[in-house]
Coordinates of C-alpha atoms and ligand atoms in Angstrom, one line a residue:
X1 CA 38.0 159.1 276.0
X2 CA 39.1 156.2 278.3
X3 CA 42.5 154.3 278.5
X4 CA 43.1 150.5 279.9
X5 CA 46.5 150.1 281.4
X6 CA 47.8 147.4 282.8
X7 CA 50.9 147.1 284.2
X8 CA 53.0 146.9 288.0
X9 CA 51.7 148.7 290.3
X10 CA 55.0 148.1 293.4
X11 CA 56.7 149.3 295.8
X12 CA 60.3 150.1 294.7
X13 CA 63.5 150.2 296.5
X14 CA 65.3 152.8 294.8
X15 CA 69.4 154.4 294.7
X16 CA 70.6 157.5 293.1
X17 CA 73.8 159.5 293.6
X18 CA 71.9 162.2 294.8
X19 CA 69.4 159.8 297.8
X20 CA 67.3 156.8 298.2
X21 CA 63.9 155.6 298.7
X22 CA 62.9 152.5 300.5
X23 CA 59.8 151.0 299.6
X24 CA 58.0 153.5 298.5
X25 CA 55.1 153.3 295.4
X26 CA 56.0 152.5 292.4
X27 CA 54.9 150.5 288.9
X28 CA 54.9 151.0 285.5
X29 CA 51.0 151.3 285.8
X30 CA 50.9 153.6 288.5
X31 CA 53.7 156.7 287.0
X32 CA 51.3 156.3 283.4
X33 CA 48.2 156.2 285.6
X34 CA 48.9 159.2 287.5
X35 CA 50.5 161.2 284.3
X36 CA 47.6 160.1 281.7
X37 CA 44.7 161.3 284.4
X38 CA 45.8 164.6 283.7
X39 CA 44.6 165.3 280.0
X40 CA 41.9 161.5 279.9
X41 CA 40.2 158.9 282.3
X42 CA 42.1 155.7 283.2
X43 CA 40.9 152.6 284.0
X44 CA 43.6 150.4 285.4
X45 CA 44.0 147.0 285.6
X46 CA 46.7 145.2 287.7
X47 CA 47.2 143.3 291.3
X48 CA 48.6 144.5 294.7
X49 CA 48.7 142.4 297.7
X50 CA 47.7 142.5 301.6
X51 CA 50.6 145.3 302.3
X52 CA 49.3 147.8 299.9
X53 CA 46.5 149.6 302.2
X54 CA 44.2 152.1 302.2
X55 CA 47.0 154.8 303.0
X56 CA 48.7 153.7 299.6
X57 CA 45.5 153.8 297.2
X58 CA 45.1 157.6 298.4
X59 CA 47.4 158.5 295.6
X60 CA 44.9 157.5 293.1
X61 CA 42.6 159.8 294.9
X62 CA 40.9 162.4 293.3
X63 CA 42.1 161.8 289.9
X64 CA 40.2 160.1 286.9
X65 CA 41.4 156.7 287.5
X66 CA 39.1 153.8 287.6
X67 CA 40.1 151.1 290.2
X68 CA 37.3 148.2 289.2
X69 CA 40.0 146.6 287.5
X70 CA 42.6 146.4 290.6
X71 CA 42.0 143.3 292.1
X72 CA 43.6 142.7 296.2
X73 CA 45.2 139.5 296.8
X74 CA 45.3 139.1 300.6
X75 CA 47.3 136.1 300.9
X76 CA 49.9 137.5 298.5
X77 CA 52.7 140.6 298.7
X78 CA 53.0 143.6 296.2
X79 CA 55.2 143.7 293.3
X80 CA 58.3 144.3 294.6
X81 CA 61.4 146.3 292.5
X82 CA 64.3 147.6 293.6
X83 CA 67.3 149.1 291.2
X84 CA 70.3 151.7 291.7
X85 CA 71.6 154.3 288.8
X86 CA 75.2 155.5 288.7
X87 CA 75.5 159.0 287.9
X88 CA 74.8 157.6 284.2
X89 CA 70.8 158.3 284.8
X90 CA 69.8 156.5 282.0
X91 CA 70.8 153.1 283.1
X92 CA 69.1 151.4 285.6
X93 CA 70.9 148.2 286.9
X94 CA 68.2 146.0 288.5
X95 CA 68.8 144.7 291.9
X96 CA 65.7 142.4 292.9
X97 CA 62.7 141.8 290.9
X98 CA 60.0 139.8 293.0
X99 CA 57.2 139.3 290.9
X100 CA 54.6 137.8 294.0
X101 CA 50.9 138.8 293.3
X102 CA 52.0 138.7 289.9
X103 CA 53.3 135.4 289.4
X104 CA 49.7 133.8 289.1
X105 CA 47.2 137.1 288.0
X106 CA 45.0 136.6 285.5
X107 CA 42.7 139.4 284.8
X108 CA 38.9 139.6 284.5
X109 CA 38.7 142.9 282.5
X110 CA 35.1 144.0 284.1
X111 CA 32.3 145.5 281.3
X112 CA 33.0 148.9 281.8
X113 CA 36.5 148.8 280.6
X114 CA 36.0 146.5 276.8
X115 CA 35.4 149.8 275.1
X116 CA 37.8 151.6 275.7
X117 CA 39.4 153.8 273.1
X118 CA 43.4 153.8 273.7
X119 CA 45.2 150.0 275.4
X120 CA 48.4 150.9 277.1
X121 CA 50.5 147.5 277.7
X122 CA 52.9 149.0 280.1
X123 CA 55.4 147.1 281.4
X124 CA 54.3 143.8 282.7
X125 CA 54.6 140.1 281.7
X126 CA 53.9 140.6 277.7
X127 CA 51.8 136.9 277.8
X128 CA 49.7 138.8 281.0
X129 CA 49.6 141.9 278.5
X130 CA 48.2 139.8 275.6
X131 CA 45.6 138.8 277.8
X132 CA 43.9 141.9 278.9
X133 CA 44.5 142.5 274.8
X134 CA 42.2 140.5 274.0
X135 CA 39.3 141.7 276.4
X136 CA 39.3 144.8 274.6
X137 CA 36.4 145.3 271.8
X138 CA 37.6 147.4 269.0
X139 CA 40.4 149.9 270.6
X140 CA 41.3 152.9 268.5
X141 CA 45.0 152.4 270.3
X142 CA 47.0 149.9 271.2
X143 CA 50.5 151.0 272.3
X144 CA 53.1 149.5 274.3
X145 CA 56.0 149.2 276.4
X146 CA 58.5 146.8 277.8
X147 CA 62.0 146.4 279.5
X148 CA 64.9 144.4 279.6
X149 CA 63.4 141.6 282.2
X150 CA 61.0 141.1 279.7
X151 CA 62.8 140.9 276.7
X152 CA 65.4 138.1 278.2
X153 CA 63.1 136.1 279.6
X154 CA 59.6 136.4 277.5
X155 CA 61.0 137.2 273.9
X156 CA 58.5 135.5 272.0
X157 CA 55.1 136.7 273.9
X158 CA 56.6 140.0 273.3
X159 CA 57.4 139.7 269.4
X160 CA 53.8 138.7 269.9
X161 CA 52.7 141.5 271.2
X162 CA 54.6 143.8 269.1
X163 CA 53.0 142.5 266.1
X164 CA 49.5 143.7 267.6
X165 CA 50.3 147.0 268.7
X166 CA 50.1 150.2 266.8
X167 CA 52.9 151.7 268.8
X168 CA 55.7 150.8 270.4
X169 CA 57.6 153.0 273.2
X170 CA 60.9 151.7 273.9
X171 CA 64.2 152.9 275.6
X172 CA 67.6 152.8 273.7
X173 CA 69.0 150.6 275.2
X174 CA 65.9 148.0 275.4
X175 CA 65.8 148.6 271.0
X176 CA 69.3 147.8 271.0
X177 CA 69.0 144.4 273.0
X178 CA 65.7 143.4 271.5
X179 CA 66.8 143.7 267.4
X180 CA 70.3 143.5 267.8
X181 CA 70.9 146.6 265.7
X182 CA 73.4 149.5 267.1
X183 CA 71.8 151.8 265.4
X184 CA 68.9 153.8 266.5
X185 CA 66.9 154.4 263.3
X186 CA 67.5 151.3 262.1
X187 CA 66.3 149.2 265.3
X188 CA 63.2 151.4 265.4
X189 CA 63.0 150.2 261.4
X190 CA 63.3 146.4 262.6
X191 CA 60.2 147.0 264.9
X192 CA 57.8 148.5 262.2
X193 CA 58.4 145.5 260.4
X194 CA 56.8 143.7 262.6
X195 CA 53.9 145.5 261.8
X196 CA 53.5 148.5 264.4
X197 CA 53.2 152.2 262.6
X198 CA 54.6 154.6 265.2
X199 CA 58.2 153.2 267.0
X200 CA 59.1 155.7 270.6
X201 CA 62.5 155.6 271.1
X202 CA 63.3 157.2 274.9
X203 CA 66.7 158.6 275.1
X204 CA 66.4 159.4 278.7
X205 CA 68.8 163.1 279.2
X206 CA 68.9 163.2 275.3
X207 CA 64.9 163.0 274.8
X208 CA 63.4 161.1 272.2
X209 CA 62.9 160.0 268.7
X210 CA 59.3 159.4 267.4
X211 CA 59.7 156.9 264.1
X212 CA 56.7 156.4 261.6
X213 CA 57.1 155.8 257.7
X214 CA 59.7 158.0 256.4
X215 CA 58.7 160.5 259.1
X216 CA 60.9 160.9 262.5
X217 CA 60.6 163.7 264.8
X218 CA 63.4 164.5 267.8
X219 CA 62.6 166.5 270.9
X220 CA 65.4 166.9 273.5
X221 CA 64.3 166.1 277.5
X222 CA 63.7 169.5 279.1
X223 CA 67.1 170.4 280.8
X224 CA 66.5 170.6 284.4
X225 CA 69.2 171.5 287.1
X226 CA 68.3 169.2 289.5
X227 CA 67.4 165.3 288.5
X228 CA 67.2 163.1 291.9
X229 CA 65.5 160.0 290.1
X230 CA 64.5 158.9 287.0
X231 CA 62.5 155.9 287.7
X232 CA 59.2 155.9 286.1
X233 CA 60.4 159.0 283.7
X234 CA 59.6 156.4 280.8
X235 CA 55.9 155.5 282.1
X236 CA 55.0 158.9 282.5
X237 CA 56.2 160.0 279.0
X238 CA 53.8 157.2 278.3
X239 CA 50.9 158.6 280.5
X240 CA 51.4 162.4 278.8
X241 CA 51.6 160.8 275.4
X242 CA 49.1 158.7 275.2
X243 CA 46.5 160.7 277.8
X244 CA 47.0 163.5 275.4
X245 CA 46.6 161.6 271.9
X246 CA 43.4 159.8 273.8
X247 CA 42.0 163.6 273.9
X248 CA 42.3 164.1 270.3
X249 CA 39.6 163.7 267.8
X250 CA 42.3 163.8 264.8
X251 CA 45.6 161.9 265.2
X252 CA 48.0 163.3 262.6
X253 CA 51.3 164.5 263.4
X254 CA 50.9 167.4 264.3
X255 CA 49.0 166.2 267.4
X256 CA 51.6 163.2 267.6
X257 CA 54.4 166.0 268.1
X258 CA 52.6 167.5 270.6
X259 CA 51.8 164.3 272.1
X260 CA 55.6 164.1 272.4
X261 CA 56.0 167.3 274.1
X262 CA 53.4 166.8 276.4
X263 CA 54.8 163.2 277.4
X264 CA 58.5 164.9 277.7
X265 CA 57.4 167.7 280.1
X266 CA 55.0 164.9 282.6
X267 CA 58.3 162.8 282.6
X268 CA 60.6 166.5 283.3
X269 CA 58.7 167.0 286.3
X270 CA 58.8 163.1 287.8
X271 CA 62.6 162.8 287.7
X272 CA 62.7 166.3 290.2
X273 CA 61.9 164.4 293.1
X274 CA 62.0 160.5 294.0
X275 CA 58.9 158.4 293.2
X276 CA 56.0 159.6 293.1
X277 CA 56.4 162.9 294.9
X278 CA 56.7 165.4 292.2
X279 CA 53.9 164.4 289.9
X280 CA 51.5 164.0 292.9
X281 CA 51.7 167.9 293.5
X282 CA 51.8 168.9 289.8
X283 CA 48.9 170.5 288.4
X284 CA 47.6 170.4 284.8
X285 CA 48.7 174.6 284.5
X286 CA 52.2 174.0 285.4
X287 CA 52.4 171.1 282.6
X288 CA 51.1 173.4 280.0
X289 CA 53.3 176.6 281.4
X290 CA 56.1 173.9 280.9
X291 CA 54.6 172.6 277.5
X292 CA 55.2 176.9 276.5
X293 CA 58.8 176.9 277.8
X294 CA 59.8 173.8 276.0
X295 CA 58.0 175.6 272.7
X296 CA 60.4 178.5 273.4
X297 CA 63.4 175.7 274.4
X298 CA 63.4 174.8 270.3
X299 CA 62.0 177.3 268.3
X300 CA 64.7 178.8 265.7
X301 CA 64.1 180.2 262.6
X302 CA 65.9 179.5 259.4
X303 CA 67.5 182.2 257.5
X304 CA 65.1 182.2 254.3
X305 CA 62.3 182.8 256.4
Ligands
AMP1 P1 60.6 153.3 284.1 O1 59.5 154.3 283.7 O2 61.1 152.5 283.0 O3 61.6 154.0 285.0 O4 59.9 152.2 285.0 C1 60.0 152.1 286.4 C2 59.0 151.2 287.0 O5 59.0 149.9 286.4 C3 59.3 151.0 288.5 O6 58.4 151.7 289.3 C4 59.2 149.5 288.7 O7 58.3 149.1 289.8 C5 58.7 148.9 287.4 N1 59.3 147.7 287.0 C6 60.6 147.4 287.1 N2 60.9 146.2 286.6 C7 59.7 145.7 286.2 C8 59.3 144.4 285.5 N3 60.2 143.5 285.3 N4 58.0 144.3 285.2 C9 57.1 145.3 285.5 N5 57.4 146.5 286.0 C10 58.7 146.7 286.4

């Protein structure tokens, strides 16, 4: 089974307590790219410009990702981010957003990619997202993701959006600006009604909350002794989640908690190193050795049993 996802693909300028990264690759696309192609094949959609070479692109190679879709603009520069994190790792202040190739993309899905089973919107300009929405035939999945740029500055394309999606993955603190609501449970309530079925509320350190119906399900993040940089943790939860579910024939919840799982252990191993430099060596053995651990991590057994 196949996923679109469009979505940045950048170079990021990023500061931690713990180091920092200049320039190096980055996008929403690219972490969910790289963390799907583990468990389905990608085809990605998106734009870089004249200074992403041939040296960059080599950390597609080798994997299942489909580059027909990622269109080169030589007169115009790569998405360009570049935010810091106090020792608070689950808040990113933004720095400098330069949108450049961006600004004017409009994508051409090509033929291959309309019948695909599972649409990830990652983060990206939600009227850009709509578009590549609508090249899509009849997708089994559409799910989706957003952040606070997006929500200030393109509220409606993203209600929009919403409203089309089946699921929606969305950080705490992005719930909380977007519905207004302090509550968790009942933010995540305010976005089924605009007609999604599953809401994905990332907690960063304290993991996530999967909302659908009546039903919720909590898994913590997998405590790790060394965190360096959580950029691109929430893309890569969406890249395990969403590469595993595309493998599924069935997709009940018991494969939606393992989705879960899967999604928190890709994201575990990103935040170990900046970037891109953990999940590039990772193989799909380790995630499932991890998947076990974090099995062990919450098992308990009630007294009656
Ligand atoms: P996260 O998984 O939420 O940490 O996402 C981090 C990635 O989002 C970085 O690699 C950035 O390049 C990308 N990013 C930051 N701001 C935006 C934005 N406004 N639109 C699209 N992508 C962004």
């Amino acid at each position: 089974m196949s996923i679109v996802v469009v979505g940045s693909v950048a170079f990021d300028s990023i500061e931690t307590p713990f180091g920092k990264a200049d320039r190096t690759i980055g996008g929403a696309a690219t972490y969910f790219s790289v963390a799907a192609s583990f468990f389905s094949s990608v085809q990605l959609v998106g734009v870089v410009g004249s200074d992403f070479g041939s040296e960059e692109m080599r950390i597609f190679e080798g994997r299942p990702i489909d580059l027909t879709g990622l269109t080169r603009l030589e007169q115009g520069r790569t998405f360009y981010w570049s935010g810091a994190y106090g020792y608070d790792l689950n808040v990113a202040n933004t720095l400098d957003t330069q949108l450049n190739v961006f600004a004017q993309f409009k994508p051409t899905l090509p033929e291959s990619y309309r019948n695909a089973s599972v649409v990830f919107l990652a983060n990206i300009d939600p009227e850009l997202q709509l578009e590549v929405l609508a090249q899509v035939d009849h997708p089994r999945i559409v799910a989706l993701d957003t952040m606070n740029y997006w929500i200030s500055s393109k509220r409606d394309a993203l209600a929009e959006v919403m409203k089309k999606s089946d699921l929606i993955l969305v950080n705490e603190g992005e719930l909380r600006q977007f519905t207004g609501e302090a509550n968790l449970v009942r933010g995540a309530r305010r976005i089924l009604d605009l007609g999604s079925k599953i809401v994905v509320v990332k907690r960063g350190e304290y993991g996530v909350l999967m909302i659908s119906g009546e039903k919720i399900f909590a898994a913590p993040a997998f405590p790790l002794e060394n965190v360096f940089d959580p950029t691109g943790a929430g893309d890569s939860f969406a890249g395990g989640f969403l590469g595993y579910l595309a493998s599924c024939r069935d997709l009940d919840d018991r494969e939606l908690r393992r989705a879960t799982v899967y999604g928190s252990v890709v994201a575990s191993f990103v935040v170990e190193a900046f970037g891109l430099g953990r999940i590039l060596e990772i193989s799909r053995d380790e995630i499932d050795s991890r998947f076990e651990e974090f099995k062990a991590l919450t098992h308990f057994d009630s007294m009656r049993s």
